[in-house]
PDB file of C-alpha atoms in Angstrom:
ATOM      1  CA  MET A   1       1.929 -19.035  -2.873  1.00  0.00           C
ATOM      2  CA  ASN A   2       0.443 -18.648  -6.357  1.00  0.00           C
ATOM      3  CA  PHE A   3       1.631 -16.304  -9.193  1.00  0.00           C
ATOM      4  CA  TYR A   4      -0.623 -15.503 -12.176  1.00  0.00           C
ATOM      5  CA  VAL A   5       0.670 -13.614 -15.152  1.00  0.00           C
ATOM      6  CA  MET A   6      -1.684 -12.060 -17.806  1.00  0.00           C
ATOM      7  CA  THR A   7       0.533 -11.649 -20.866  1.00  0.00           C
ATOM      8  CA  LEU A   8       0.776 -11.791 -24.743  1.00  0.00           C
ATOM      9  CA  PHE A   9       3.855 -14.219 -24.220  1.00  0.00           C
ATOM     10  CA  PRO A  10       3.157 -16.899 -21.824  1.00  0.00           C
ATOM     11  CA  GLU A  11       5.983 -19.005 -23.093  1.00  0.00           C
ATOM     12  CA  MET A  12       8.489 -16.237 -22.116  1.00  0.00           C
ATOM     13  CA  ILE A  13       7.247 -16.314 -18.583  1.00  0.00           C
ATOM     14  CA  GLU A  14       7.110 -20.220 -18.326  1.00  0.00           C
ATOM     15  CA  ASN A  15      10.548 -20.707 -19.927  1.00  0.00           C
ATOM     16  CA  GLY A  16      12.070 -17.905 -17.779  1.00  0.00           C
ATOM     17  CA  LEU A  17      10.744 -19.066 -14.335  1.00  0.00           C
ATOM     18  CA  HIS A  18      10.767 -22.910 -14.771  1.00  0.00           C
ATOM     19  CA  THR A  19      14.521 -22.957 -14.243  1.00  0.00           C
ATOM     20  CA  SER A  20      16.943 -22.625 -11.266  1.00  0.00           C
ATOM     21  CA  ILE A  21      15.452 -21.969  -7.882  1.00  0.00           C
ATOM     22  CA  THR A  22      11.990 -20.833  -8.980  1.00  0.00           C
ATOM     23  CA  GLY A  23      11.713 -23.907 -11.198  1.00  0.00           C
ATOM     24  CA  ARG A  24      12.575 -26.214  -8.458  1.00  0.00           C
ATOM     25  CA  ALA A  25      10.191 -24.462  -6.141  1.00  0.00           C
ATOM     26  CA  ILE A  26       7.425 -24.891  -8.769  1.00  0.00           C
ATOM     27  CA  ARG A  27       8.125 -28.647  -9.223  1.00  0.00           C
ATOM     28  CA  GLN A  28       8.114 -29.088  -5.382  1.00  0.00           C
ATOM     29  CA  GLY A  29       4.874 -27.102  -4.947  1.00  0.00           C
ATOM     30  CA  ALA A  30       6.373 -24.272  -2.814  1.00  0.00           C
ATOM     31  CA  ILE A  31       4.944 -21.821  -5.229  1.00  0.00           C
ATOM     32  CA  GLY A  32       2.484 -21.989  -8.150  1.00  0.00           C
ATOM     33  CA  LEU A  33       2.742 -20.253 -11.476  1.00  0.00           C
ATOM     34  CA  LYS A  34       0.234 -19.893 -14.313  1.00  0.00           C
ATOM     35  CA  ALA A  35       0.916 -17.624 -17.361  1.00  0.00           C
ATOM     36  CA  VAL A  36      -2.299 -16.894 -19.307  1.00  0.00           C
ATOM     37  CA  ASP A  37      -2.392 -15.596 -22.768  1.00  0.00           C
ATOM     38  CA  ILE A  38      -4.635 -12.501 -23.057  1.00  0.00           C
ATOM     39  CA  ARG A  39      -5.058 -13.262 -26.772  1.00  0.00           C
ATOM     40  CA  ASP A  40      -7.247 -16.208 -25.838  1.00  0.00           C
ATOM     41  CA  TYR A  41      -9.952 -13.717 -24.778  1.00  0.00           C
ATOM     42  CA  SER A  42      -9.986 -11.800 -28.000  1.00  0.00           C
ATOM     43  CA  THR A  43     -13.320 -11.488 -29.691  1.00  0.00           C
ATOM     44  CA  ASP A  44     -12.231 -11.612 -33.212  1.00  0.00           C
ATOM     45  CA  LYS A  45     -10.887 -14.391 -35.445  1.00  0.00           C
ATOM     46  CA  TYR A  46      -7.390 -12.636 -35.898  1.00  0.00           C
ATOM     47  CA  ARG A  47      -6.926 -12.525 -32.024  1.00  0.00           C
ATOM     48  CA  HIS A  48      -6.457  -8.829 -31.941  1.00  0.00           C
ATOM     49  CA  VAL A  49      -6.113  -7.305 -28.390  1.00  0.00           C
ATOM     50  CA  ASP A  50      -4.933  -3.774 -29.383  1.00  0.00           C
ATOM     51  CA  ASP A  51      -6.341  -0.839 -31.433  1.00  0.00           C
ATOM     52  CA  TYR A  52      -5.412   2.757 -32.378  1.00  0.00           C
ATOM     53  CA  PRO A  53      -5.320   5.300 -29.591  1.00  0.00           C
ATOM     54  CA  TYR A  54      -8.213   7.940 -29.352  1.00  0.00           C
ATOM     55  CA  GLY A  55      -6.767  11.273 -29.956  1.00  0.00           C
ATOM     56  CA  GLY A  56      -4.052  10.055 -32.429  1.00  0.00           C
ATOM     57  CA  GLY A  57      -0.494   9.302 -31.750  1.00  0.00           C
ATOM     58  CA  ALA A  58       1.955   6.564 -32.552  1.00  0.00           C
ATOM     59  CA  GLY A  59       1.626   2.854 -31.727  1.00  0.00           C
ATOM     60  CA  MET A  60      -1.222   0.760 -30.581  1.00  0.00           C
ATOM     61  CA  VAL A  61      -2.978   0.471 -27.138  1.00  0.00           C
ATOM     62  CA  MET A  62      -4.134  -2.790 -25.475  1.00  0.00           C
ATOM     63  CA  GLN A  63      -7.946  -2.986 -25.228  1.00  0.00           C
ATOM     64  CA  PRO A  64      -9.590  -3.346 -21.941  1.00  0.00           C
ATOM     65  CA  GLY A  65     -12.062  -5.951 -22.882  1.00  0.00           C
ATOM     66  CA  PRO A  66      -9.665  -8.972 -23.374  1.00  0.00           C
ATOM     67  CA  ILE A  67      -7.826  -8.090 -20.213  1.00  0.00           C
ATOM     68  CA  PHE A  68     -10.936  -7.908 -18.202  1.00  0.00           C
ATOM     69  CA  ASP A  69     -12.262 -11.242 -19.449  1.00  0.00           C
ATOM     70  CA  CYS A  70      -8.890 -12.856 -18.706  1.00  0.00           C
ATOM     71  CA  TYR A  71      -8.844 -11.423 -15.238  1.00  0.00           C
ATOM     72  CA  THR A  72     -12.449 -12.425 -14.408  1.00  0.00           C
ATOM     73  CA  ASP A  73     -11.784 -16.021 -15.651  1.00  0.00           C
ATOM     74  CA  LEU A  74      -8.490 -16.103 -13.735  1.00  0.00           C
ATOM     75  CA  THR A  75      -9.921 -14.920 -10.331  1.00  0.00           C
ATOM     76  CA  ARG A  76     -13.341 -16.601 -10.614  1.00  0.00           C
ATOM     77  CA  ASP A  77     -12.648 -19.183  -7.879  1.00  0.00           C
ATOM     78  CA  MET A  78     -10.518 -17.067  -5.571  1.00  0.00           C
ATOM     79  CA  LEU A  79     -11.895 -16.403  -2.207  1.00  0.00           C
ATOM     80  CA  LYS A  80     -10.854 -12.909  -2.164  1.00  0.00           C
ATOM     81  CA  LYS A  81      -9.898 -10.230  -4.716  1.00  0.00           C
ATOM     82  CA  PRO A  82      -6.033 -10.524  -5.145  1.00  0.00           C
ATOM     83  CA  ARG A  83      -3.553  -7.797  -5.532  1.00  0.00           C
ATOM     84  CA  VAL A  84      -3.016  -7.019  -9.236  1.00  0.00           C
ATOM     85  CA  ILE A  85       0.390  -5.524 -10.248  1.00  0.00           C
ATOM     86  CA  TYR A  86       0.754  -3.743 -13.378  1.00  0.00           C
ATOM     87  CA  THR A  87       4.374  -3.531 -14.472  1.00  0.00           C
ATOM     88  CA  THR A  88       5.090   0.027 -15.706  1.00  0.00           C
ATOM     89  CA  PRO A  89       7.949   2.520 -15.706  1.00  0.00           C
ATOM     90  CA  GLN A  90       5.454   4.939 -14.225  1.00  0.00           C
ATOM     91  CA  GLY A  91       5.148   2.790 -11.216  1.00  0.00           C
ATOM     92  CA  LYS A  92       6.823   2.859  -7.741  1.00  0.00           C
ATOM     93  CA  VAL A  93      10.232   1.413  -7.930  1.00  0.00           C
ATOM     94  CA  PHE A  94      10.275  -2.167  -6.619  1.00  0.00           C
ATOM     95  CA  ASN A  95      12.608  -3.029  -3.849  1.00  0.00           C
ATOM     96  CA  GLN A  96      13.336  -5.567  -1.072  1.00  0.00           C
ATOM     97  CA  LYS A  97      10.820  -4.023   1.318  1.00  0.00           C
ATOM     98  CA  ILE A  98       8.050  -4.405  -1.276  1.00  0.00           C
ATOM     99  CA  ALA A  99       9.112  -7.921  -2.116  1.00  0.00           C
ATOM    100  CA  GLN A 100       8.660  -8.818   1.655  1.00  0.00           C
ATOM    101  CA  GLU A 101       5.240  -7.299   1.736  1.00  0.00           C
ATOM    102  CA  LEU A 102       4.021  -9.059  -1.346  1.00  0.00           C
ATOM    103  CA  ALA A 103       5.534 -12.397  -0.107  1.00  0.00           C
ATOM    104  CA  GLY A 104       2.846 -12.336   2.574  1.00  0.00           C
ATOM    105  CA  GLU A 105       0.039 -12.740  -0.014  1.00  0.00           C
ATOM    106  CA  GLU A 106      -1.570 -15.905  -1.000  1.00  0.00           C
ATOM    107  CA  SER A 107      -1.893 -15.016  -4.606  1.00  0.00           C
ATOM    108  CA  LEU A 108      -0.487 -12.259  -6.894  1.00  0.00           C
ATOM    109  CA  VAL A 109      -1.696 -11.289 -10.315  1.00  0.00           C
ATOM    110  CA  PHE A 110       0.707  -9.561 -12.848  1.00  0.00           C
ATOM    111  CA  LEU A 111      -0.516  -7.621 -15.840  1.00  0.00           C
ATOM    112  CA  CYS A 112       2.133  -7.276 -18.554  1.00  0.00           C
ATOM    113  CA  GLY A 113       1.615  -4.306 -20.979  1.00  0.00           C
ATOM    114  CA  HIS A 114       2.854  -4.053 -24.501  1.00  0.00           C
ATOM    115  CA  TYR A 115       2.833  -1.435 -27.354  1.00  0.00           C
ATOM    116  CA  GLU A 116       2.016   2.112 -26.223  1.00  0.00           C
ATOM    117  CA  GLY A 117       0.368   0.855 -23.095  1.00  0.00           C
ATOM    118  CA  VAL A 118      -2.856  -0.389 -21.698  1.00  0.00           C
ATOM    119  CA  ASP A 119      -6.265   1.311 -21.756  1.00  0.00           C
ATOM    120  CA  GLU A 120      -6.540   3.374 -18.622  1.00  0.00           C
ATOM    121  CA  ARG A 121      -9.966   2.207 -17.713  1.00  0.00           C
ATOM    122  CA  ILE A 122      -8.932  -1.468 -17.150  1.00  0.00           C
ATOM    123  CA  LEU A 123      -6.004  -0.175 -15.023  1.00  0.00           C
ATOM    124  CA  ASP A 124      -8.557   1.783 -12.875  1.00  0.00           C
ATOM    125  CA  GLU A 125     -10.716  -1.175 -12.634  1.00  0.00           C
ATOM    126  CA  ILE A 126      -8.655  -4.082 -11.665  1.00  0.00           C
ATOM    127  CA  VAL A 127      -5.008  -2.870 -10.777  1.00  0.00           C
ATOM    128  CA  THR A 128      -3.973  -2.389  -7.124  1.00  0.00           C
ATOM    129  CA  ASP A 129      -0.242  -1.711  -7.577  1.00  0.00           C
ATOM    130  CA  HIS A 130       1.759  -0.025 -10.193  1.00  0.00           C
ATOM    131  CA  LEU A 131       5.405  -1.185  -9.988  1.00  0.00           C
ATOM    132  CA  SER A 132       8.547  -0.572 -11.900  1.00  0.00           C
ATOM    133  CA  ILE A 133      11.983  -2.131 -11.843  1.00  0.00           C
ATOM    134  CA  GLY A 134      13.736   1.112 -12.970  1.00  0.00           C
ATOM    135  CA  ASP A 135      13.575   4.338 -14.822  1.00  0.00           C
ATOM    136  CA  TYR A 136      13.936   2.957 -18.343  1.00  0.00           C
ATOM    137  CA  VAL A 137      11.481   1.524 -20.940  1.00  0.00           C
ATOM    138  CA  LEU A 138      11.472  -2.174 -21.984  1.00  0.00           C
ATOM    139  CA  THR A 139       9.610  -3.820 -24.814  1.00  0.00           C
ATOM    140  CA  GLY A 140       7.000  -5.233 -22.568  1.00  0.00           C
ATOM    141  CA  GLY A 141       6.101  -6.137 -18.899  1.00  0.00           C
ATOM    142  CA  GLU A 142       7.290  -9.675 -18.949  1.00  0.00           C
ATOM    143  CA  LEU A 143      10.956  -9.187 -17.793  1.00  0.00           C
ATOM    144  CA  PRO A 144       9.832  -6.924 -14.924  1.00  0.00           C
ATOM    145  CA  ALA A 145       7.200  -9.466 -13.784  1.00  0.00           C
ATOM    146  CA  MET A 146       9.776 -12.224 -13.809  1.00  0.00           C
ATOM    147  CA  VAL A 147      12.257 -10.073 -11.729  1.00  0.00           C
ATOM    148  CA  MET A 148       9.662  -9.361  -9.188  1.00  0.00           C
ATOM    149  CA  ILE A 149       8.428 -12.941  -8.957  1.00  0.00           C
ATOM    150  CA  ASP A 150      11.866 -14.243  -8.627  1.00  0.00           C
ATOM    151  CA  ALA A 151      12.657 -11.708  -5.790  1.00  0.00           C
ATOM    152  CA  ILE A 152       9.306 -12.472  -4.068  1.00  0.00           C
ATOM    153  CA  SER A 153       9.620 -16.283  -4.298  1.00  0.00           C
ATOM    154  CA  ARG A 154      12.909 -16.196  -2.419  1.00  0.00           C
ATOM    155  CA  LEU A 155      11.122 -14.938   0.560  1.00  0.00           C
ATOM    156  CA  VAL A 156       8.404 -17.677   0.567  1.00  0.00           C
ATOM    157  CA  PRO A 157       9.100 -20.387   3.066  1.00  0.00           C
ATOM    158  CA  GLY A 158      10.347 -23.658   1.471  1.00  0.00           C
ATOM    159  CA  VAL A 159      11.718 -21.974  -1.785  1.00  0.00           C
ATOM    160  CA  LEU A 160      15.260 -21.684  -0.625  1.00  0.00           C
ATOM    161  CA  SER A 161      17.041 -24.919   0.616  1.00  0.00           C
ATOM    162  CA  ASN A 162      18.642 -22.933   3.423  1.00  0.00           C
ATOM    163  CA  ASP A 163      15.919 -20.478   4.884  1.00  0.00           C
ATOM    164  CA  THR A 164      18.744 -18.342   6.444  1.00  0.00           C
ATOM    165  CA  SER A 165      20.075 -17.453   3.055  1.00  0.00           C
ATOM    166  CA  ALA A 166      17.399 -14.879   2.453  1.00  0.00           C
ATOM    167  CA  LYS A 167      17.970 -13.295   5.846  1.00  0.00           C
ATOM    168  CA  ASP A 168      21.643 -12.591   5.068  1.00  0.00           C
ATOM    169  CA  GLU A 169      21.219 -11.182   1.493  1.00  0.00           C
ATOM    170  CA  SER A 170      21.719  -7.615   0.494  1.00  0.00           C
ATOM    171  CA  PHE A 171      18.980  -5.065   1.562  1.00  0.00           C
ATOM    172  CA  GLN A 172      17.298  -7.401   4.083  1.00  0.00           C
ATOM    173  CA  ASP A 173      18.343  -5.139   7.047  1.00  0.00           C
ATOM    174  CA  GLY A 174      18.911  -2.054   4.808  1.00  0.00           C
ATOM    175  CA  LEU A 175      22.578  -2.855   4.113  1.00  0.00           C
ATOM    176  CA  LEU A 176      24.503  -4.599   1.356  1.00  0.00           C
ATOM    177  CA  GLU A 177      25.715  -8.080   2.018  1.00  0.00           C
ATOM    178  CA  TYR A 178      29.193  -8.834   3.271  1.00  0.00           C
ATOM    179  CA  PRO A 179      31.848 -10.352   0.783  1.00  0.00           C
ATOM    180  CA  GLN A 180      31.835 -14.122   0.343  1.00  0.00           C
ATOM    181  CA  TYR A 181      34.803 -16.547  -0.081  1.00  0.00           C
ATOM    182  CA  THR A 182      35.281 -20.247  -0.735  1.00  0.00           C
ATOM    183  CA  ARG A 183      38.160 -22.579  -1.693  1.00  0.00           C
ATOM    184  CA  PRO A 184      41.010 -22.176  -2.487  1.00  0.00           C
ATOM    185  CA  GLU A 185      42.428 -20.211   0.348  1.00  0.00           C
ATOM    186  CA  GLU A 186      44.733 -18.428  -1.929  1.00  0.00           C
ATOM    187  CA  PHE A 187      43.830 -17.296  -5.585  1.00  0.00           C
ATOM    188  CA  HIS A 188      46.135 -15.184  -7.742  1.00  0.00           C
ATOM    189  CA  GLY A 189      48.015 -14.093  -4.658  1.00  0.00           C
ATOM    190  CA  ARG A 190      44.727 -12.961  -2.923  1.00  0.00           C
ATOM    191  CA  LYS A 191      44.099 -14.761   0.477  1.00  0.00           C
ATOM    192  CA  VAL A 192      40.814 -15.505   2.333  1.00  0.00           C
ATOM    193  CA  PRO A 193      40.570 -13.118   5.203  1.00  0.00           C
ATOM    194  CA  GLY A 194      42.114 -14.938   8.289  1.00  0.00           C
ATOM    195  CA  VAL A 195      39.116 -14.355  10.537  1.00  0.00           C
ATOM    196  CA  LEU A 196      36.984 -16.528   8.328  1.00  0.00           C
ATOM    197  CA  LEU A 197      39.405 -19.547   8.927  1.00  0.00           C
ATOM    198  CA  SER A 198      39.541 -18.979  12.625  1.00  0.00           C
ATOM    199  CA  GLY A 199      36.388 -20.741  13.604  1.00  0.00           C
ATOM    200  CA  HIS A 200      35.725 -17.966  16.082  1.00  0.00           C
ATOM    201  CA  HIS A 201      31.922 -17.231  15.288  1.00  0.00           C
ATOM    202  CA  ALA A 202      31.705 -14.084  17.307  1.00  0.00           C
ATOM    203  CA  ASN A 203      34.702 -12.581  15.502  1.00  0.00           C
ATOM    204  CA  ILE A 204      33.318 -13.759  12.200  1.00  0.00           C
ATOM    205  CA  GLU A 205      29.984 -12.203  12.775  1.00  0.00           C
ATOM    206  CA  LYS A 206      31.635  -8.934  13.818  1.00  0.00           C
ATOM    207  CA  TRP A 207      33.824  -8.944  10.688  1.00  0.00           C
ATOM    208  CA  ARG A 208      30.889  -9.619   8.466  1.00  0.00           C
ATOM    209  CA  ARG A 209      28.810  -6.847  10.034  1.00  0.00           C
ATOM    210  CA  GLU A 210      31.717  -4.359   9.604  1.00  0.00           C
ATOM    211  CA  GLN A 211      32.210  -5.408   6.103  1.00  0.00           C
ATOM    212  CA  SER A 212      28.552  -4.950   5.315  1.00  0.00           C
ATOM    213  CA  LEU A 213      28.555  -1.500   6.829  1.00  0.00           C
ATOM    214  CA  GLU A 214      31.666  -0.543   4.920  1.00  0.00           C
ATOM    215  CA  ARG A 215      30.472  -1.877   1.561  1.00  0.00           C
ATOM    216  CA  THR A 216      27.248   0.015   1.964  1.00  0.00           C
ATOM    217  CA  TRP A 217      29.084   3.152   3.063  1.00  0.00           C
ATOM    218  CA  ARG A 218      31.316   3.028  -0.013  1.00  0.00           C
ATOM    219  CA  ARG A 219      28.777   1.808  -2.645  1.00  0.00           C
ATOM    220  CA  ARG A 220      25.367   2.766  -1.532  1.00  0.00           C
ATOM    221  CA  PRO A 221      25.646   5.453   1.245  1.00  0.00           C
ATOM    222  CA  ASP A 222      22.040   6.461   0.488  1.00  0.00           C
ATOM    223  CA  LEU A 223      20.942   3.255   2.147  1.00  0.00           C
ATOM    224  CA  LEU A 224      22.264   4.097   5.468  1.00  0.00           C
ATOM    225  CA  GLU A 225      19.795   6.906   6.159  1.00  0.00           C
ATOM    226  CA  HIS A 226      17.038   4.239   6.627  1.00  0.00           C
ATOM    227  CA  ALA A 227      19.127   1.216   7.770  1.00  0.00           C
ATOM    228  CA  ASP A 228      18.487  -0.490  11.053  1.00  0.00           C
ATOM    229  CA  LEU A 229      21.806   0.689  12.750  1.00  0.00           C
ATOM    230  CA  THR A 230      23.054  -0.052  16.320  1.00  0.00           C
ATOM    231  CA  ARG A 231      25.200   2.325  18.394  1.00  0.00           C
ATOM    232  CA  THR A 232      28.093  -0.051  17.634  1.00  0.00           C
ATOM    233  CA  ASP A 233      27.379   0.326  13.876  1.00  0.00           C
ATOM    234  CA  ARG A 234      27.322   4.118  14.033  1.00  0.00           C
ATOM    235  CA  ILE A 235      30.690   4.196  15.885  1.00  0.00           C
ATOM    236  CA  TYR A 236      32.202   2.062  13.188  1.00  0.00           C
ATOM    237  CA  LEU A 237      30.841   4.219  10.343  1.00  0.00           C
ATOM    238  CA  GLU A 238      32.182   7.291  12.144  1.00  0.00           C
ATOM    239  CA  SER A 239      35.594   5.582  12.284  1.00  0.00           C
ATOM    240  CA  LEU A 240      35.554   5.046   8.502  1.00  0.00           C
ATOM    241  CA  SER A 241      34.773   8.758   7.910  1.00  0.00           C
ATOM    242  CA  LYS A 242      37.627   9.737  10.109  1.00  0.00           C
ATOM    243  CA  ASP A 243      40.034   7.527   8.314  1.00  0.00           C
ATOM    244  CA  LEU A 244      38.922   8.908   4.912  1.00  0.00           C
ATOM    245  CA  ASP A 245      39.624  12.576   6.259  1.00  0.00           C
ATOM    246  CA  LEU A 246      43.178  11.447   7.407  1.00  0.00           C
TER     247      LEU A 246
END
């Protein structure tokens, strides 16, 4: 899978994603990453890519021309038009379900805005998805792009050394992940739950499922409305509510 990022700060993208799991995946060829400097497509000697907004107002707006030329050059040899994601607080909030959907694409292009935003005409012409990582404003779109690329990459086959890891993570089935433990067996008087030391796989799986349900119920009850729950899950959740009433 190939990620392309149109940005004013390509070094920020490269430095941020060429580390840890994504860096290893890039080196091994599981994913590709190319960050392109929009300023390279400026038409003046000062490499300007912004101008004052029509109608007045504070700040500057990124011009459509350099972005369009960057996009055209980037996608010239692609067999089909890729999905283009504009990172903006006005977009739909990114989540695990969207990450799973985007992980099925062959190529994704991210457009990172700056200043007061991007000329609306280029957004209308090339952007397919407006996505946000939360209801707050950042200096630019690079951090949201990196967050999304990281989350999507983890779902691409070959990126994680253990492909079952992604299946067990929070939000994969609409629930938060169960608690994890490692050595030592006792730390500051707190012991690892005995069931995890038992070697009884069925009991361990049952415990983990119940812990996942309880953690979601306590911390993110809003997720339960759309989670994939079995009859056993619902009975366990009802028991938690009854215990709370007592």
